CSV table of C-alpha atoms in Angstrom, one decimal:
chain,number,residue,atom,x,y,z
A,1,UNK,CA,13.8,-21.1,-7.6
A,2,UNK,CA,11.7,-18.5,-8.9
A,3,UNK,CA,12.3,-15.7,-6.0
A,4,UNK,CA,9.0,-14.0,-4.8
A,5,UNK,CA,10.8,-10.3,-5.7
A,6,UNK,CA,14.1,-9.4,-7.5
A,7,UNK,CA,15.1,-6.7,-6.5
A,8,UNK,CA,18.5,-6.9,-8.0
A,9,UNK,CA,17.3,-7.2,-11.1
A,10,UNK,CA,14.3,-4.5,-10.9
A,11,UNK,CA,16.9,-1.5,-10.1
A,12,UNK,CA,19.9,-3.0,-12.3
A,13,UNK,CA,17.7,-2.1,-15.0
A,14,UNK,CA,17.8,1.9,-13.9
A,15,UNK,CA,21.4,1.3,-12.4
A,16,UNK,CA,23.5,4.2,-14.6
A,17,UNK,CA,21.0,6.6,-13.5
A,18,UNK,CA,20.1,5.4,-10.4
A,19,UNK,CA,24.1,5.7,-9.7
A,20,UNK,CA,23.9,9.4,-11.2
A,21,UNK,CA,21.3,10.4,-9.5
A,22,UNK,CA,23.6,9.1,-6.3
A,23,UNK,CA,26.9,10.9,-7.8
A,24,UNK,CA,25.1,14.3,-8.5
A,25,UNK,CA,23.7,14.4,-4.5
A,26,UNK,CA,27.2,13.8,-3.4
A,27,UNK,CA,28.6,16.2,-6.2
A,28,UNK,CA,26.1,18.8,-4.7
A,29,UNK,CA,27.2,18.6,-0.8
A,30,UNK,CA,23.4,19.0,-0.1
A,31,UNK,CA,21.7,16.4,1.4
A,32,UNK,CA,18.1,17.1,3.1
A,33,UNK,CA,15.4,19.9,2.1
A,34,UNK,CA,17.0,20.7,-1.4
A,35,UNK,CA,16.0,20.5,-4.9
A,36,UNK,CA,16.2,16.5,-5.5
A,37,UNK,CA,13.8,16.6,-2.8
A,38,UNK,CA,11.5,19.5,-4.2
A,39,UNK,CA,11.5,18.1,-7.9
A,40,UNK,CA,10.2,14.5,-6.9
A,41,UNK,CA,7.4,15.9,-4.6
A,42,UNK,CA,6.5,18.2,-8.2
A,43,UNK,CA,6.5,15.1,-9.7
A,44,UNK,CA,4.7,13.0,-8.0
A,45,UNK,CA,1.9,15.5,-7.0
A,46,UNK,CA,1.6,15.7,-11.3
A,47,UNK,CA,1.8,11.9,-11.3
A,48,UNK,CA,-1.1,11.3,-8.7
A,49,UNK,CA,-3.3,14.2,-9.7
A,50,UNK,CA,-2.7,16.6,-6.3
A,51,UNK,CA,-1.3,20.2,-5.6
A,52,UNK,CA,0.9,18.9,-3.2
A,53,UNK,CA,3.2,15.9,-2.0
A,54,UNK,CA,5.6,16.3,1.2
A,55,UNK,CA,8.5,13.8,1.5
A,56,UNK,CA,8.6,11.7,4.9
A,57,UNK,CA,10.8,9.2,6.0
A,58,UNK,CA,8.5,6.1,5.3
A,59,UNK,CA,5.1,5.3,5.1
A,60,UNK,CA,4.5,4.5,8.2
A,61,UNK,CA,5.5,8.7,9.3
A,62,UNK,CA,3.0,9.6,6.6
A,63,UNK,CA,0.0,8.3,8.1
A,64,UNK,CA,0.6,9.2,11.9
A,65,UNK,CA,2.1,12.9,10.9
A,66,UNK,CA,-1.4,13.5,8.4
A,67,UNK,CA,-3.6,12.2,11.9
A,68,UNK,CA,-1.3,14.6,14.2
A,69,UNK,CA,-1.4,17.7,11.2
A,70,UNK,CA,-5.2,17.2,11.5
A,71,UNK,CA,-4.8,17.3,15.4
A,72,UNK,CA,-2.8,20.2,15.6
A,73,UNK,CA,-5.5,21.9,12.9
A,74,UNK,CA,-8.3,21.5,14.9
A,75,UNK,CA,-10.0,18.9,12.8
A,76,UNK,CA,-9.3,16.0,14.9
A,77,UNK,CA,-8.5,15.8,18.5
A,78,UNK,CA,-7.5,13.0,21.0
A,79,UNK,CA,-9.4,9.9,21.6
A,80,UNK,CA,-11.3,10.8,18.4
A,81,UNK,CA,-12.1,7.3,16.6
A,82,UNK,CA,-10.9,6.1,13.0
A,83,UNK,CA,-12.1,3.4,10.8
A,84,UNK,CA,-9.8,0.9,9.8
A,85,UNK,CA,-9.8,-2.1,8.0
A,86,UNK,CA,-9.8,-5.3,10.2
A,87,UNK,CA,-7.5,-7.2,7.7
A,88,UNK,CA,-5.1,-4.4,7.1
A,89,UNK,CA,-1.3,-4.3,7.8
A,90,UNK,CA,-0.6,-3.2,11.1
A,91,UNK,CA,0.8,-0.2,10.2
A,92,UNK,CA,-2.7,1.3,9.8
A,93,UNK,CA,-3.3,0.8,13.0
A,94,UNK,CA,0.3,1.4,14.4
A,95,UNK,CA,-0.4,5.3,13.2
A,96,UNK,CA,-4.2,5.3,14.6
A,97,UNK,CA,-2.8,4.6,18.1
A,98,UNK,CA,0.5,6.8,18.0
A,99,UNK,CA,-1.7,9.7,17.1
A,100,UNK,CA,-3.4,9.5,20.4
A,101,UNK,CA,-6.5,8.2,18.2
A,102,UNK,CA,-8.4,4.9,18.8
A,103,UNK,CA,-8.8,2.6,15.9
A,104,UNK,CA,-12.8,0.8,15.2
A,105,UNK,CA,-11.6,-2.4,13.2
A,106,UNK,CA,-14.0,-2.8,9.9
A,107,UNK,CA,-14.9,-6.0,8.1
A,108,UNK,CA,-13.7,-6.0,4.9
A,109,UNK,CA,-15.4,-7.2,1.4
A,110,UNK,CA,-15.0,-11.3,1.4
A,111,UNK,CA,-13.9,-10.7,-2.4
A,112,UNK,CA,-12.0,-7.4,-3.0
A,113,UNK,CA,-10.2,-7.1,0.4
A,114,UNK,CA,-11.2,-3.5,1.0
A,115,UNK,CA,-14.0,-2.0,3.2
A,116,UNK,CA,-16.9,-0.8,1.6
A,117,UNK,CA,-19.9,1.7,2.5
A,118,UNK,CA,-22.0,-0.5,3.5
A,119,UNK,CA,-19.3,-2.3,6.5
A,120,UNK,CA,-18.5,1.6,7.1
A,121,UNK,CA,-22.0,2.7,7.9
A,122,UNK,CA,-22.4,-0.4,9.8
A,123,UNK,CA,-19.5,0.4,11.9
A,124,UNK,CA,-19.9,4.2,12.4
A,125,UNK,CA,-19.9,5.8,16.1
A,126,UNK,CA,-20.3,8.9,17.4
A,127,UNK,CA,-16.8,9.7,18.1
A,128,UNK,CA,-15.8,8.7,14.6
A,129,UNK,CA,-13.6,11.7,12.9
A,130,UNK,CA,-11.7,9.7,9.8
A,131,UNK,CA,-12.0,6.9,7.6
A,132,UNK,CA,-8.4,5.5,6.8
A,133,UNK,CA,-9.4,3.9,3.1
A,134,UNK,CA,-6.8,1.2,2.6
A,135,UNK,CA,-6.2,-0.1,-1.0
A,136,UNK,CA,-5.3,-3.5,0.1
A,137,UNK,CA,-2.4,-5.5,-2.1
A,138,UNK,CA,-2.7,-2.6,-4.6
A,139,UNK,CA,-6.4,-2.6,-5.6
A,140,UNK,CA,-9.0,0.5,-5.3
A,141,UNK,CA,-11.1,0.1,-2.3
A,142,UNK,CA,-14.8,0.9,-3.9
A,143,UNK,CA,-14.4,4.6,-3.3
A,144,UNK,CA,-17.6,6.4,-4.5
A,145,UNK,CA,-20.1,5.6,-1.8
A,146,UNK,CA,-17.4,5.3,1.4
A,147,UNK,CA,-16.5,9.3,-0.3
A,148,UNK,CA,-20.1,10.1,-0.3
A,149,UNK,CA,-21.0,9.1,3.1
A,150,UNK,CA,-17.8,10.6,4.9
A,151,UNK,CA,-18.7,14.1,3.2
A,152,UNK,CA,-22.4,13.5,4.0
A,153,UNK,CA,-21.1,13.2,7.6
A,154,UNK,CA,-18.3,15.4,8.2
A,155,UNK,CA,-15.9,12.6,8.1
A,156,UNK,CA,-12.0,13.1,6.5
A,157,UNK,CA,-10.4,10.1,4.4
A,158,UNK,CA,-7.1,9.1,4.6
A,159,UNK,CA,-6.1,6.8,1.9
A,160,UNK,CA,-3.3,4.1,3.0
A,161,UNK,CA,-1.8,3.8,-0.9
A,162,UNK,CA,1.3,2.3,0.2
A,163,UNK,CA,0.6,-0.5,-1.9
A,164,UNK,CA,-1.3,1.4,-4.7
A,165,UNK,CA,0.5,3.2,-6.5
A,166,UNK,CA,-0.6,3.8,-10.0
A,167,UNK,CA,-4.0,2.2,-9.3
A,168,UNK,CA,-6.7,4.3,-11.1
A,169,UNK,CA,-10.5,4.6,-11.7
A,170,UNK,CA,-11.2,6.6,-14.3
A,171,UNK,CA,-9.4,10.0,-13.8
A,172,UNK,CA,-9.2,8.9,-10.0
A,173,UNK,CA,-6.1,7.9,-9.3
A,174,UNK,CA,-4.9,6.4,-5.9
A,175,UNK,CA,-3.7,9.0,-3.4
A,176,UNK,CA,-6.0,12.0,-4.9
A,177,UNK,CA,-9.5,10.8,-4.1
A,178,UNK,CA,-9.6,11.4,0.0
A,179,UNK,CA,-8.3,14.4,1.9
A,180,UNK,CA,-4.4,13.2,2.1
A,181,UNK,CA,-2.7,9.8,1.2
A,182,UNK,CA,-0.1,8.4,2.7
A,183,UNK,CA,2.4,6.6,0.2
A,184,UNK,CA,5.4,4.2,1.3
A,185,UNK,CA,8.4,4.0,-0.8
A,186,UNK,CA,10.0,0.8,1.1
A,187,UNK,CA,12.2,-1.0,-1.7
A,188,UNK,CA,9.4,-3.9,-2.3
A,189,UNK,CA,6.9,-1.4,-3.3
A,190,UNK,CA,5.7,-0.8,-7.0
A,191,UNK,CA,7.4,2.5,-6.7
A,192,UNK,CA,10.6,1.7,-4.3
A,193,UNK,CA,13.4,3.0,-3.0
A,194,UNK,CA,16.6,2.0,-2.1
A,195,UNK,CA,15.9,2.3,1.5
A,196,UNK,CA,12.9,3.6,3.8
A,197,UNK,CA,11.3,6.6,2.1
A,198,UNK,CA,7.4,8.1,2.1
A,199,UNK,CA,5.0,10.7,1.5
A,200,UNK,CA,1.8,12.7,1.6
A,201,UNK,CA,-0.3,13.6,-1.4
A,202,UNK,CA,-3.1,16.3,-0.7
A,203,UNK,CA,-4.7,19.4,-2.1
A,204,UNK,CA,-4.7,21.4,1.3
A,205,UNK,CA,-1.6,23.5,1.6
A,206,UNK,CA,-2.5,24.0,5.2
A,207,UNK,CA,-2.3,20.5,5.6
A,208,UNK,CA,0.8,20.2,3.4
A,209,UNK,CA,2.8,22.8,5.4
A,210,UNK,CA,1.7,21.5,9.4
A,211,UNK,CA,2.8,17.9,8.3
A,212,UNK,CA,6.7,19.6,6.5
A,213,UNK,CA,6.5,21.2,9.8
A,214,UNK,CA,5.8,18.0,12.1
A,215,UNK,CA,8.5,16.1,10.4
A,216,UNK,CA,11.0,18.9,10.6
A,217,UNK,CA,11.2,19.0,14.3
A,218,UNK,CA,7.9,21.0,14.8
A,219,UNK,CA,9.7,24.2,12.8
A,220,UNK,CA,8.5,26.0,9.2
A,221,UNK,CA,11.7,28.4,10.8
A,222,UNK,CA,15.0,26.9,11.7
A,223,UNK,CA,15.7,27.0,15.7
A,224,UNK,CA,12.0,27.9,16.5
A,225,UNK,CA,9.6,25.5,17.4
A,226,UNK,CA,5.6,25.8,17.1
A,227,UNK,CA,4.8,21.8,17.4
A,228,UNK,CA,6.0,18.9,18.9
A,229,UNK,CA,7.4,16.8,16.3
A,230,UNK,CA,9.8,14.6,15.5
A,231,UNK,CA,12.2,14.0,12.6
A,232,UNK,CA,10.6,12.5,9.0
A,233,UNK,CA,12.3,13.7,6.0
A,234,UNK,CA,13.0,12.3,2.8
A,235,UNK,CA,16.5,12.7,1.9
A,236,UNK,CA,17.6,14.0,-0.8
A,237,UNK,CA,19.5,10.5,-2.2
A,238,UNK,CA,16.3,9.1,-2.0
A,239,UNK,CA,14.3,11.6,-3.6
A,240,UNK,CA,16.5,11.6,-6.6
A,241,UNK,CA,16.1,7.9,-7.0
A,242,UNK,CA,12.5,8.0,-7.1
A,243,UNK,CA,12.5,10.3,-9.6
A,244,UNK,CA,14.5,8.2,-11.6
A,245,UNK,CA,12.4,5.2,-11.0
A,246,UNK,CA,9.4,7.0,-11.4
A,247,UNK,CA,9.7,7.7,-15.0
A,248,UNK,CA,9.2,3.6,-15.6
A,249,UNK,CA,6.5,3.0,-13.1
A,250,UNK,CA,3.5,2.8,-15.4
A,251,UNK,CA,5.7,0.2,-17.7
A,252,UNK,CA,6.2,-1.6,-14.8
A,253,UNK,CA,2.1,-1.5,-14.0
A,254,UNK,CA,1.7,-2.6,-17.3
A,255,UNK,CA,3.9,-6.1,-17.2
A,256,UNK,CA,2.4,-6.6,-13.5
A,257,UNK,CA,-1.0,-6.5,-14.7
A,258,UNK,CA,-0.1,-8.7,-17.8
A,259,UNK,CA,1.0,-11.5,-15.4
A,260,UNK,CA,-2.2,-11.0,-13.6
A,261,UNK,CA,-4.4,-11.3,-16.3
A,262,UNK,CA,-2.6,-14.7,-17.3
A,263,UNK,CA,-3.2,-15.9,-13.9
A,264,UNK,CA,-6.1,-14.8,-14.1
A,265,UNK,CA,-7.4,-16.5,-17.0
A,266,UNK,CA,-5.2,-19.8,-16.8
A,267,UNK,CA,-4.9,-20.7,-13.3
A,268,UNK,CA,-8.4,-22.8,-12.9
A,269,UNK,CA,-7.6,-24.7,-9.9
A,270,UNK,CA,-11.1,-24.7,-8.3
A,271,UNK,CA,-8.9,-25.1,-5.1
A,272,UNK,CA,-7.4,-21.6,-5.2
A,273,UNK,CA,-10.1,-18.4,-5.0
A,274,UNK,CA,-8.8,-15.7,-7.2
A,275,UNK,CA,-8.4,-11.9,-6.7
A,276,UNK,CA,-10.7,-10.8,-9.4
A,277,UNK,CA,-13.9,-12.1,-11.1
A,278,UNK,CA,-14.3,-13.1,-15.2
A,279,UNK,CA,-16.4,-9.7,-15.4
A,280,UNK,CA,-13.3,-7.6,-14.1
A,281,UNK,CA,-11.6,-9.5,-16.3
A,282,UNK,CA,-13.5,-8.1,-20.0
A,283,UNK,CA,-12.4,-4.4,-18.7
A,284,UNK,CA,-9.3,-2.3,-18.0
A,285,UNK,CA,-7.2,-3.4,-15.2
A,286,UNK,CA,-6.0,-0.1,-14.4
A,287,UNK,CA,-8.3,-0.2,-10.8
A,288,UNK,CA,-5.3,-2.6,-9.5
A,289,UNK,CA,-1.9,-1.6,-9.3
A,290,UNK,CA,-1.1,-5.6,-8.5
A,291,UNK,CA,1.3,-4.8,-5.8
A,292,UNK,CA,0.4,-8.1,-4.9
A,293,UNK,CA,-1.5,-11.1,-6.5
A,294,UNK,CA,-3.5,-12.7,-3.5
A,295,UNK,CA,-4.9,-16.1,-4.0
A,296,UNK,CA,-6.9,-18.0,-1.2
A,297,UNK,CA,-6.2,-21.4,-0.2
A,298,UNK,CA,-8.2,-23.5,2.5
A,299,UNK,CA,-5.2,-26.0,2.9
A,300,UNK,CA,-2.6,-23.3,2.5
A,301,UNK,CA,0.7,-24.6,4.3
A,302,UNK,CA,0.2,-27.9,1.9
A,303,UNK,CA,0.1,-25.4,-1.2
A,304,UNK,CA,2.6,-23.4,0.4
A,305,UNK,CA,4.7,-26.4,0.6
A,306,UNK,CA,4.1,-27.9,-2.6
A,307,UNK,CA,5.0,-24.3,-4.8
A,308,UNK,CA,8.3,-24.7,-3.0
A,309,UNK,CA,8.8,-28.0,-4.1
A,310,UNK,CA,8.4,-27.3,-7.3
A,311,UNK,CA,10.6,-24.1,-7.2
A,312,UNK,CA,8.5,-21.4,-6.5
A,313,UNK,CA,8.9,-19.1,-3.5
A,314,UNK,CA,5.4,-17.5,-2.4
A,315,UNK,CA,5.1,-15.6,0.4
A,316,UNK,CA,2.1,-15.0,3.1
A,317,UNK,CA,0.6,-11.4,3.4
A,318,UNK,CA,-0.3,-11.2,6.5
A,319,UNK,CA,-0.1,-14.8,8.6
A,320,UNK,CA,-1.7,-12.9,11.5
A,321,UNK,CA,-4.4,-10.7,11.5
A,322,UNK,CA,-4.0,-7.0,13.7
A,323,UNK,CA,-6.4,-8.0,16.4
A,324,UNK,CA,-4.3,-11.5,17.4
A,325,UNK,CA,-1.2,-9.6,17.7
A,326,UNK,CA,0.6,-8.8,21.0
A,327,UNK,CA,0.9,-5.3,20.4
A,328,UNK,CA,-3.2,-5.2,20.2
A,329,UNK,CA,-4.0,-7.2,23.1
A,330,UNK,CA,-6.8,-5.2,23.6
A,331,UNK,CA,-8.8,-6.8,20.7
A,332,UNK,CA,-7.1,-10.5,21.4
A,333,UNK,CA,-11.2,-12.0,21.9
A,334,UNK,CA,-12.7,-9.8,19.7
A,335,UNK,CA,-14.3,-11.7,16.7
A,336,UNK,CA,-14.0,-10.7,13.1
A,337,UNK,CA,-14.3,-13.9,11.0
A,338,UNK,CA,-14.3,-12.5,7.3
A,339,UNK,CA,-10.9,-10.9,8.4
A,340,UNK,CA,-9.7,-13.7,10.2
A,341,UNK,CA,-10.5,-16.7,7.8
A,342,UNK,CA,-8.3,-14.5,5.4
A,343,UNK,CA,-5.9,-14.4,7.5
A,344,UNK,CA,-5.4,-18.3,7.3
A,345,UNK,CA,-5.4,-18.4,3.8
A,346,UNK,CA,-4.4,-15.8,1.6
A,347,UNK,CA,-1.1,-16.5,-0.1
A,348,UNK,CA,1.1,-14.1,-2.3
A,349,UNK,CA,2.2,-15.3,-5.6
A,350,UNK,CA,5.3,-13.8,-7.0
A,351,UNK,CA,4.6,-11.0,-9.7
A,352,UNK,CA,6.9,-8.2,-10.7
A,353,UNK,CA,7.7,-6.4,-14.1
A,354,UNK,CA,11.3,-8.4,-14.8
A,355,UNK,CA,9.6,-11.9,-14.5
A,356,UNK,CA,10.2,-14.0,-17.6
A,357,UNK,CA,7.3,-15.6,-19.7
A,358,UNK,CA,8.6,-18.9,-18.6
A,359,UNK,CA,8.4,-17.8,-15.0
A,360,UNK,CA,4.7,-17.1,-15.2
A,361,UNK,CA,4.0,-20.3,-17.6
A,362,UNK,CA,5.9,-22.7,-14.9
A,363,UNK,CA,3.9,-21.0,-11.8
A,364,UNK,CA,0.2,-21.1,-13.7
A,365,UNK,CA,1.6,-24.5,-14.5
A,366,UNK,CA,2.3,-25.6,-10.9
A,367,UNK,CA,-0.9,-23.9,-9.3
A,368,UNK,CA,-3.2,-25.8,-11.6
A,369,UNK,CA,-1.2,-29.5,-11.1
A,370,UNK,CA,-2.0,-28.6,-6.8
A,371,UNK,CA,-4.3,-31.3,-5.5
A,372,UNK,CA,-4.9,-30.7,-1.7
A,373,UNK,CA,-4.8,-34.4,0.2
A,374,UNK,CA,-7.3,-33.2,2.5
């Protein structure tokens, strides 16, 4: 069975260095706030293209703690509405809400995944503050006219990169092209690792200091308190695996975008829609970070069915959409068809940098033998 992710195999590669890295925390008796901490957020600030990068406990922390920094600054305030993409994962939302702030779900584009302008300025109210720009599965939502309108009106952008690391545009990269970013290190993630981990990229250092602050027990001072916050930080065994990993992270881009350009160009089962078009196909790939590689599938539990048969293990990102879920009960009836028809199709093949040529042969293989009976 070709397994949708290896983990193993992915860190085993880094594994004398990851267990270093490991050795010289323990060695050092320090183990949150210190230098293994401070030297990844210096190098991944460099790596995205910002002045600054906080460490949080996951990525989730780093979305809710940027809303409540913006609260506590002034810029934002309670009840205040954000755009979100309808189709997102639910921890978009999840942060919208804990914030005290009311999430306004967006259609996204039928093709790319991502909102665009035009669904944004369609879906704009007066209470509107932020526009949380999601870079679904890894691609670059279409950034240029969603920037232009939010500074046009007044609006912030919070990039949800969690799945987009390394994705760039030209010299825009992924976590440096809205106000803050919110990254999440979870171990599946292009950049993972070995437990929950997360982080904020920005060029405010007002920003940058409120949220250190928020996820420090509302303190910059130990024992005094000037917000109400909670405990976020990335520890420092963490940190100094990410900077290990970190080093190999555009290598790995570069094998996960070489299996996506084979699918691309040899999987022509008119049955299965595929995540980019011939003419992305002529340029650089760079715009996706392929944390995923989405294809669509009308009869998907039959294709689901039949990669498994044939020894392939795919995986379903997400079965159900944010508005069906209990937690949202709220938007149960409301109707968002482009969202929820991807819902009930989309289906993740596996792709990651330690999968074998024969791997990717035998799944282009498979997908193109796929004949739906209905």
């Amino acid at each position: 069975m070709i397994p949708f992710l290896a983990l193993d195999k992915i860190n085993y590669q880094y594994s004398t260095e990851l267990k270093e890295a490991v050795g010289r925390v323990i060695d050092s008796g320090w183990y949150l706030r210190g230098s293994e901490t401070e030297k990844f957020e210096e190098r991944f600030a460099s790596y995205i293209g910002t002045d600054y990068c906080v460490g949080v406990a996951n990525g989730l922390d780093a979305l809710t703690l940027t809303l409540k920094a913006w609260m506590e600054m002034g810029k934002i305030e309670a009840g205040d509405e954000v755009l979100v993409p309808a189709n997102t994962y639910i921890a978009s939302i999840l942060a919208i809400s804990s914030a005290g702030l009311k999430p306004v779900l967006v259609e996204p584009d039928w093709f790319t995944f991502n909102i665009t302008a035009d669904a944004v300025t369609q879906s704009i109210t007066p209470r509107v503050r932020v526009i949380l720009m999601v870079h679904l599965y890894g691609r670059l939502a279409d950034f240029d006219d969603i920037v232009s309108f939010a500074n046009a009106h007044g609006l912030l952008i919070l990039e949800d990169s969690a799945q987009a690391h390394g994705a760039t545009r030209g010299k825009a990269r992924a976590g440096s092209i809205g106000d803050a970013a919110a990254f999440s290190f979870y171990p599946g993630k292009n950049l993972g690792a070995l437990g929950d981990a997360g982080c904020v990229t920005t060029n405010d250092e007002e920003l940058r200091d409120v949220i250190a602050a928020l996820g420090n027990y509302g303190s910059y001072k130990k024992y005094e308190h000037v917000y109400k916050g909670v405990n976020s930080r990335l520890d420092e065994i963490q940190a100094a695996m990410l900077s290990v990993k970190l080093k190999y992270l555009d290598e790995e881009l570069r094998r996960r975008r070489e299996i996506a350009k084979l699918y691309c160009e040899r999987i022509r089962n008119r049955e299965l829609l595929l995540p980019l078009k011939k003419s992305e196909m002529q340029g650089s790939l760079t715009f996706h970070a392929f944390h995923l590689f989405v294809v669509r599938c009308k009869n998907r539990s039959e294709f689901i069915h039949f990669l498994e048969e044939n020894d392939i293990a795919p995986l379903i990102h997400y079965p159900i959409a944010p508005h069906k879920q209990a937690a949202y009960e709220e938007f149960n009836f409301d109707n968002y068809p482009v969202t929820e028809k991807m819902h009930r199709e989309v289906v993740s093949l596996p792709i990651s940098p330690v999968m074998s040529d024969s791997d990717v042969d035998h799944i282009i293989d498979v997908c193109n033998q796929y004949r739906s009976n209905n």
